[in-house]
PDB file of C-alpha atoms in Angstrom:
ATOM      1  CA  GLU Z 294       0.373  -0.019  -0.195  1.00 66.00           C
ATOM      2  CA  TYR Z 295       2.564   2.437   0.998  1.00 77.00           C
ATOM      3  CA  TYR Z 296       5.371   1.571  -1.451  1.00 87.00           C
ATOM      4  CA  TYR Z 297       2.512   2.413  -4.038  1.00 90.00           C
ATOM      5  CA  GLU Z 298       1.708   5.558  -2.474  1.00 91.00           C
ATOM      6  CA  PHE Z 299       5.548   6.804  -2.223  1.00 89.00           C
ATOM      7  CA  GLN Z 300       5.814   5.796  -6.277  1.00 92.00           C
ATOM      8  CA  ALA Z 301       2.343   7.831  -6.873  1.00 93.00           C
ATOM      9  CA  ARG Z 302       4.041  10.878  -4.943  1.00 92.00           C
ATOM     10  CA  PHE Z 303       7.219  10.322  -6.750  1.00 88.00           C
ATOM     11  CA  ASN Z 304       5.753  10.341 -10.219  1.00 90.00           C
ATOM     12  CA  TYR Z 305       3.481  13.019  -9.235  1.00 90.00           C
ATOM     13  CA  HIS Z 306       6.854  15.382  -8.348  1.00 85.00           C
ATOM     14  CA  MET Z 307       8.163  14.598 -11.458  1.00 83.00           C
ATOM     15  CA  GLY Z 308       4.895  15.310 -13.452  1.00 82.00           C
ATOM     16  CA  ASN Z 309       4.381  11.489 -14.677  1.00 87.00           C
ATOM     17  CA  LEU Z 310       0.632  12.351 -13.997  1.00 91.00           C
ATOM     18  CA  ASP Z 311      -0.817   9.377 -15.769  1.00 93.00           C
ATOM     19  CA  LYS Z 312       1.809   6.831 -13.602  1.00 93.00           C
ATOM     20  CA  THR Z 313       0.958   8.684 -10.602  1.00 94.00           C
ATOM     21  CA  ILE Z 314      -2.816   7.727 -11.092  1.00 95.00           C
ATOM     22  CA  GLU Z 315      -1.796   4.132 -11.936  1.00 95.00           C
ATOM     23  CA  TYR Z 316       0.183   3.747  -8.680  1.00 95.00           C
ATOM     24  CA  ALA Z 317      -2.212   5.569  -6.412  1.00 94.00           C
ATOM     25  CA  GLN Z 318      -4.930   2.964  -7.408  1.00 94.00           C
ATOM     26  CA  LYS Z 319      -2.900   0.221  -6.689  1.00 94.00           C
ATOM     27  CA  SER Z 320      -2.458   1.516  -3.579  1.00 94.00           C
ATOM     28  CA  ILE Z 321      -6.650   2.115  -3.107  1.00 93.00           C
ATOM     29  CA  ASP Z 322      -6.855  -1.516  -4.433  1.00 93.00           C
ATOM     30  CA  MET Z 323      -4.753  -3.077  -2.250  1.00 92.00           C
ATOM     31  CA  CYS Z 324      -6.682  -1.522   0.806  1.00 91.00           C
ATOM     32  CA  THR Z 325      -9.929  -2.943  -0.752  1.00 87.00           C
ATOM     33  CA  THR Z 326      -8.038  -6.579  -0.940  1.00 88.00           C
ATOM     34  CA  TRP Z 327      -6.921  -6.221   2.240  1.00 89.00           C
ATOM     35  CA  GLY Z 328     -10.055  -4.919   3.866  1.00 85.00           C
ATOM     36  CA  ILE Z 329      -8.550  -2.262   5.307  1.00 87.00           C
ATOM     37  CA  THR Z 330      -9.273   1.764   5.312  1.00 87.00           C
ATOM     38  CA  THR Z 331      -8.895   3.296   2.352  1.00 88.00           C
ATOM     39  CA  ASN Z 332      -5.693   5.327   2.155  1.00 92.00           C
ATOM     40  CA  MET Z 333      -6.908   8.632   1.743  1.00 95.00           C
ATOM     41  CA  SER Z 334      -3.647  10.273   1.094  1.00 95.00           C
ATOM     42  CA  SER Z 335      -3.462   7.876  -2.273  1.00 95.00           C
ATOM     43  CA  VAL Z 336      -7.006   9.190  -3.306  1.00 96.00           C
ATOM     44  CA  TYR Z 337      -6.006  12.669  -2.881  1.00 97.00           C
ATOM     45  CA  ILE Z 338      -2.478  12.171  -4.870  1.00 96.00           C
ATOM     46  CA  LYS Z 339      -4.858  10.713  -7.835  1.00 96.00           C
ATOM     47  CA  THR Z 340      -7.391  13.361  -7.720  1.00 97.00           C
ATOM     48  CA  ILE Z 341      -5.039  16.439  -7.980  1.00 96.00           C
ATOM     49  CA  SER Z 342      -3.519  14.261 -10.645  1.00 95.00           C
ATOM     50  CA  GLU Z 343      -7.118  13.935 -12.473  1.00 96.00           C
ATOM     51  CA  LEU Z 344      -7.777  17.178 -11.882  1.00 96.00           C
ATOM     52  CA  SER Z 345      -4.610  18.780 -13.523  1.00 93.00           C
ATOM     53  CA  LEU Z 346      -5.501  16.074 -16.266  1.00 93.00           C
ATOM     54  CA  LYS Z 347      -8.968  17.466 -16.479  1.00 93.00           C
ATOM     55  CA  LYS Z 348      -9.927  14.043 -16.151  1.00 94.00           C
ATOM     56  CA  ILE Z 349     -12.329  14.711 -13.259  1.00 95.00           C
ATOM     57  CA  THR Z 350     -15.574  16.987 -12.587  1.00 95.00           C
ATOM     58  CA  TYR Z 351     -15.271  19.963 -10.109  1.00 96.00           C
ATOM     59  CA  LYS Z 352     -18.434  18.222  -8.052  1.00 96.00           C
ATOM     60  CA  GLU Z 353     -16.136  15.235  -7.807  1.00 97.00           C
ATOM     61  CA  VAL Z 354     -13.304  17.305  -6.636  1.00 97.00           C
ATOM     62  CA  TYR Z 355     -14.917  19.604  -4.048  1.00 97.00           C
ATOM     63  CA  ASP Z 356     -16.985  16.088  -3.185  1.00 97.00           C
ATOM     64  CA  PHE Z 357     -13.831  14.243  -2.165  1.00 97.00           C
ATOM     65  CA  CYS Z 358     -12.920  17.336  -0.051  1.00 98.00           C
ATOM     66  CA  LYS Z 359     -15.760  17.477   1.901  1.00 97.00           C
ATOM     67  CA  GLN Z 360     -15.349  13.874   2.731  1.00 97.00           C
ATOM     68  CA  LEU Z 361     -12.044  14.696   3.694  1.00 97.00           C
ATOM     69  CA  PHE Z 362     -13.139  16.710   6.271  1.00 97.00           C
ATOM     70  CA  ASP Z 363     -16.499  14.585   7.436  1.00 97.00           C
ATOM     71  CA  GLN Z 364     -13.609  11.666   7.929  1.00 96.00           C
ATOM     72  CA  TYR Z 365     -11.630  14.677  10.185  1.00 97.00           C
ATOM     73  CA  LEU Z 366      -8.558  14.608   7.880  1.00 97.00           C
ATOM     74  CA  TYR Z 367      -8.683  18.175   8.764  1.00 97.00           C
ATOM     75  CA  LYS Z 368      -4.580  18.492   7.789  1.00 97.00           C
ATOM     76  CA  LEU Z 369      -4.954  16.645   4.162  1.00 97.00           C
ATOM     77  CA  GLY Z 370      -8.194  18.482   3.714  1.00 97.00           C
ATOM     78  CA  ARG Z 371      -6.969  21.673   3.856  1.00 98.00           C
ATOM     79  CA  SER Z 372      -3.888  20.892   1.741  1.00 97.00           C
ATOM     80  CA  ALA Z 373      -6.137  19.456  -0.759  1.00 97.00           C
ATOM     81  CA  CYS Z 374      -8.550  22.487  -0.889  1.00 98.00           C
ATOM     82  CA  VAL Z 375      -5.654  24.870  -1.465  1.00 98.00           C
ATOM     83  CA  ASN Z 376      -3.728  22.686  -4.008  1.00 96.00           C
ATOM     84  CA  PHE Z 377      -6.789  22.010  -5.993  1.00 97.00           C
ATOM     85  CA  ALA Z 378      -7.814  25.846  -5.789  1.00 97.00           C
ATOM     86  CA  GLU Z 379      -4.634  26.950  -7.043  1.00 96.00           C
ATOM     87  CA  ILE Z 380      -4.976  24.453 -10.086  1.00 95.00           C
ATOM     88  CA  CYS Z 381      -8.483  26.077 -11.023  1.00 96.00           C
ATOM     89  CA  ILE Z 382      -7.381  29.373 -10.544  1.00 96.00           C
ATOM     90  CA  ASN Z 383      -4.649  28.509 -13.061  1.00 93.00           C
ATOM     91  CA  SER Z 384      -7.049  27.133 -15.205  1.00 93.00           C
ATOM     92  CA  GLY Z 385      -9.069  30.333 -15.466  1.00 93.00           C
ATOM     93  CA  ASN Z 386     -11.995  28.768 -13.323  1.00 95.00           C
ATOM     94  CA  MET Z 387     -11.881  31.591 -10.436  1.00 96.00           C
ATOM     95  CA  ILE Z 388     -15.269  31.187  -9.124  1.00 97.00           C
ATOM     96  CA  GLU Z 389     -14.417  27.255  -8.669  1.00 97.00           C
ATOM     97  CA  GLY Z 390     -10.788  27.970  -6.992  1.00 97.00           C
ATOM     98  CA  GLN Z 391     -12.417  30.801  -4.407  1.00 98.00           C
ATOM     99  CA  GLU Z 392     -15.145  27.753  -3.571  1.00 98.00           C
ATOM    100  CA  LEU Z 393     -12.139  25.551  -2.907  1.00 98.00           C
ATOM    101  CA  TYR Z 394     -10.210  28.387  -1.141  1.00 98.00           C
ATOM    102  CA  ASP Z 395     -13.357  29.156   1.230  1.00 98.00           C
ATOM    103  CA  LEU Z 396     -14.061  25.656   2.071  1.00 98.00           C
ATOM    104  CA  GLY Z 397     -10.434  25.193   2.978  1.00 98.00           C
ATOM    105  CA  MET Z 398     -10.473  28.405   5.176  1.00 98.00           C
ATOM    106  CA  SER Z 399     -13.724  27.201   6.936  1.00 97.00           C
ATOM    107  CA  PHE Z 400     -11.492  24.628   9.062  1.00 97.00           C
ATOM    108  CA  LYS Z 401      -8.921  26.746  10.228  1.00 97.00           C
ATOM    109  CA  ALA Z 402      -9.621  26.225  13.658  1.00 97.00           C
ATOM    110  CA  LYS Z 403      -8.919  23.146  13.182  1.00 96.00           C
ATOM    111  CA  ILE Z 404      -5.780  23.260  11.707  1.00 96.00           C
ATOM    112  CA  ASP Z 405      -3.352  25.620  10.768  1.00 95.00           C
ATOM    113  CA  THR Z 406       0.572  25.516  10.685  1.00 93.00           C
ATOM    114  CA  ILE Z 407       3.314  27.865   8.998  1.00 92.00           C
ATOM    115  CA  LEU Z 408       3.083  25.831   5.607  1.00 92.00           C
ATOM    116  CA  LEU Z 409      -0.725  26.238   5.285  1.00 95.00           C
ATOM    117  CA  GLN Z 410      -0.606  29.511   6.118  1.00 94.00           C
ATOM    118  CA  SER Z 411       1.824  30.538   3.083  1.00 94.00           C
ATOM    119  CA  LYS Z 412      -0.250  28.395   0.617  1.00 95.00           C
ATOM    120  CA  TYR Z 413      -3.701  30.068   1.467  1.00 97.00           C
ATOM    121  CA  LYS Z 414      -1.584  33.608   1.494  1.00 96.00           C
ATOM    122  CA  TYR Z 415      -0.519  32.661  -1.869  1.00 96.00           C
ATOM    123  CA  VAL Z 416      -3.969  31.400  -3.252  1.00 97.00           C
ATOM    124  CA  ASP Z 417      -5.577  34.359  -1.860  1.00 97.00           C
ATOM    125  CA  ALA Z 418      -3.418  36.140  -3.440  1.00 97.00           C
ATOM    126  CA  LEU Z 419      -3.839  34.684  -6.769  1.00 96.00           C
ATOM    127  CA  LEU Z 420      -7.163  35.586  -6.069  1.00 97.00           C
ATOM    128  CA  SER Z 421      -6.654  39.271  -6.496  1.00 95.00           C
ATOM    129  CA  SER Z 422      -5.534  41.041  -9.536  1.00 91.00           C
ATOM    130  CA  GLY Z 423      -3.209  44.109 -10.158  1.00 91.00           C
ATOM    131  CA  GLU Z 424      -1.189  45.681  -7.411  1.00 92.00           C
ATOM    132  CA  LYS Z 425      -3.449  44.007  -4.798  1.00 95.00           C
ATOM    133  CA  ARG Z 426      -2.009  41.207  -5.954  1.00 95.00           C
ATOM    134  CA  ILE Z 427       1.442  42.037  -6.000  1.00 95.00           C
ATOM    135  CA  ASN Z 428       0.509  44.031  -2.388  1.00 95.00           C
ATOM    136  CA  LYS Z 429      -0.779  40.436  -0.716  1.00 96.00           C
ATOM    137  CA  LEU Z 430       2.741  38.638  -2.483  1.00 95.00           C
ATOM    138  CA  ASN Z 431       5.135  41.013  -1.074  1.00 93.00           C
ATOM    139  CA  ASP Z 432       3.233  40.758   2.336  1.00 94.00           C
ATOM    140  CA  LEU Z 433       3.340  36.706   2.197  1.00 93.00           C
ATOM    141  CA  LEU Z 434       7.748  37.038   1.262  1.00 90.00           C
ATOM    142  CA  SER Z 435       7.631  39.607   4.466  1.00 90.00           C
ATOM    143  CA  LYS Z 436       5.649  37.424   6.472  1.00 87.00           C
ATOM    144  CA  TYR Z 437       7.247  34.148   5.879  1.00 82.00           C
ATOM    145  CA  SER Z 438      10.757  34.987   4.837  1.00 78.00           C
ATOM    146  CA  ASN Z 439      11.807  32.105   6.954  1.00 78.00           C
ATOM    147  CA  ILE Z 440       9.583  29.391   5.502  1.00 76.00           C
ATOM    148  CA  GLU Z 441      11.353  26.510   3.780  1.00 75.00           C
ATOM    149  CA  ASP Z 442       8.832  25.673   1.327  1.00 81.00           C
ATOM    150  CA  LYS Z 443      11.455  26.618  -1.955  1.00 85.00           C
ATOM    151  CA  LYS Z 444       8.407  26.086  -4.278  1.00 88.00           C
ATOM    152  CA  ILE Z 445       5.765  28.408  -2.541  1.00 90.00           C
ATOM    153  CA  LYS Z 446       9.186  31.301  -2.839  1.00 90.00           C
ATOM    154  CA  CYS Z 447       9.923  30.091  -6.394  1.00 91.00           C
ATOM    155  CA  LYS Z 448       6.105  30.270  -7.553  1.00 92.00           C
ATOM    156  CA  THR Z 449       5.809  33.952  -5.510  1.00 94.00           C
ATOM    157  CA  PHE Z 450       8.816  35.694  -7.136  1.00 94.00           C
ATOM    158  CA  TYR Z 451       7.978  34.278 -10.327  1.00 94.00           C
ATOM    159  CA  THR Z 452       4.175  35.385 -10.284  1.00 94.00           C
ATOM    160  CA  ILE Z 453       5.482  38.712  -8.823  1.00 95.00           C
ATOM    161  CA  ALA Z 454       8.153  38.963 -12.105  1.00 95.00           C
ATOM    162  CA  ASN Z 455       5.392  38.033 -14.657  1.00 94.00           C
ATOM    163  CA  TYR Z 456       3.508  41.075 -13.198  1.00 94.00           C
ATOM    164  CA  TYR Z 457       6.135  43.740 -14.033  1.00 94.00           C
ATOM    165  CA  PHE Z 458       6.927  41.788 -17.445  1.00 95.00           C
ATOM    166  CA  GLU Z 459       3.514  42.671 -18.384  1.00 93.00           C
ATOM    167  CA  ARG Z 460       3.707  46.110 -17.173  1.00 94.00           C
ATOM    168  CA  ASP Z 461       6.918  46.528 -19.562  1.00 95.00           C
ATOM    169  CA  ASN Z 462       8.694  47.218 -16.024  1.00 96.00           C
ATOM    170  CA  TYR Z 463      11.701  44.582 -17.465  1.00 95.00           C
ATOM    171  CA  ILE Z 464      14.257  45.996 -14.884  1.00 95.00           C
ATOM    172  CA  ASP Z 465      11.938  44.727 -11.253  1.00 95.00           C
ATOM    173  CA  ALA Z 466      10.958  41.723 -13.795  1.00 95.00           C
ATOM    174  CA  LEU Z 467      14.451  40.509 -14.317  1.00 96.00           C
ATOM    175  CA  ARG Z 468      15.313  40.797 -10.626  1.00 96.00           C
ATOM    176  CA  TYR Z 469      12.235  38.818  -9.548  1.00 94.00           C
ATOM    177  CA  TYR Z 470      12.857  36.117 -12.286  1.00 94.00           C
ATOM    178  CA  ILE Z 471      16.518  36.106 -10.922  1.00 95.00           C
ATOM    179  CA  PHE Z 472      15.119  35.132  -7.334  1.00 93.00           C
ATOM    180  CA  ALA Z 473      12.727  32.645  -8.737  1.00 91.00           C
ATOM    181  CA  LEU Z 474      15.467  30.952 -10.870  1.00 89.00           C
ATOM    182  CA  ASP Z 475      17.974  30.762  -7.557  1.00 90.00           C
ATOM    183  CA  TYR Z 476      15.050  28.611  -5.695  1.00 86.00           C
ATOM    184  CA  LEU Z 477      13.980  26.923  -9.018  1.00 85.00           C
ATOM    185  CA  LYS Z 478      17.511  25.585  -8.605  1.00 83.00           C
ATOM    186  CA  LYS Z 479      17.620  24.510  -5.240  1.00 82.00           C
ATOM    187  CA  MET Z 480      14.465  22.503  -5.831  1.00 80.00           C
ATOM    188  CA  ALA Z 481      15.893  20.740  -8.814  1.00 74.00           C
ATOM    189  CA  TYR Z 482      19.347  19.923  -7.091  1.00 73.00           C
ATOM    190  CA  ASN Z 483      18.811  16.498  -5.844  1.00 72.00           C
ATOM    191  CA  VAL Z 484      16.958  15.942  -9.361  1.00 72.00           C
ATOM    192  CA  PRO Z 485      19.015  13.189 -11.313  1.00 70.00           C
ATOM    193  CA  ALA Z 486      20.557  14.932 -14.640  1.00 71.00           C
ATOM    194  CA  GLU Z 487      18.408  12.610 -17.027  1.00 65.00           C
ATOM    195  CA  LYS Z 488      15.423  13.853 -15.131  1.00 67.00           C
ATOM    196  CA  LYS Z 489      15.750  17.236 -14.594  1.00 65.00           C
ATOM    197  CA  GLN Z 490      13.999  18.352 -18.036  1.00 68.00           C
ATOM    198  CA  GLU Z 491      11.049  16.171 -17.034  1.00 66.00           C
ATOM    199  CA  TYR Z 492      10.844  17.727 -13.605  1.00 68.00           C
ATOM    200  CA  LEU Z 493      11.113  21.225 -14.973  1.00 68.00           C
ATOM    201  CA  SER Z 494       8.794  21.238 -17.503  1.00 64.00           C
ATOM    202  CA  PHE Z 495       5.765  20.289 -15.103  1.00 62.00           C
ATOM    203  CA  HIS Z 496       3.917  23.060 -14.022  1.00 47.00           C
ATOM    204  CA  ASP Z 497       5.315  25.047 -16.409  1.00 50.00           C
ATOM    205  CA  ARG Z 498       8.497  25.351 -14.153  1.00 43.00           C
ATOM    206  CA  SER Z 499      10.673  25.459 -17.309  1.00 35.00           C
ATOM    207  CA  GLU Z 500       9.424  28.815 -18.403  1.00 35.00           C
TER     208      GLU Z 500
END
């Protein structure tokens, strides 16, 4: 069960979403065969992959999040909501992203960590536009300067850089692109050389 879950997670981070779904399903099937409680972490990694590939409906995603909270899996539920929300927003589905964000925030009193706070701050910024978005992203960088999650920092710098680039402010855009690139290099440091391109291409990290 856990072997397949770890294989699914590895393939997800490498961007092999079809393989992720395959391994996650094996983990889920093993739970059924053994008559044990379904590994909801495997269901999550399968669901986020299906959402990324547009193989699942929004209702199924939303209902899955509610199911996690119904089972008192608050940390996984809040993580799922914010990660699903980001995918929806990046796909242009702002209403769905807002709904998932709101659902996750409604359980903030149950569990809240520094990492969850930073993720929700980032998605909250994505739900805004223009200067309001940039102000929220700069606030995120200021309040969570010591956070160890390189991905959050990389995405934050990259989003700010895009804002300046779109407004022909190439000097500030370049500065923030360099910051983002620095964290991208750190993220890819331990990835085998033959896998680096594949890794960087996932979620548009090659841009």
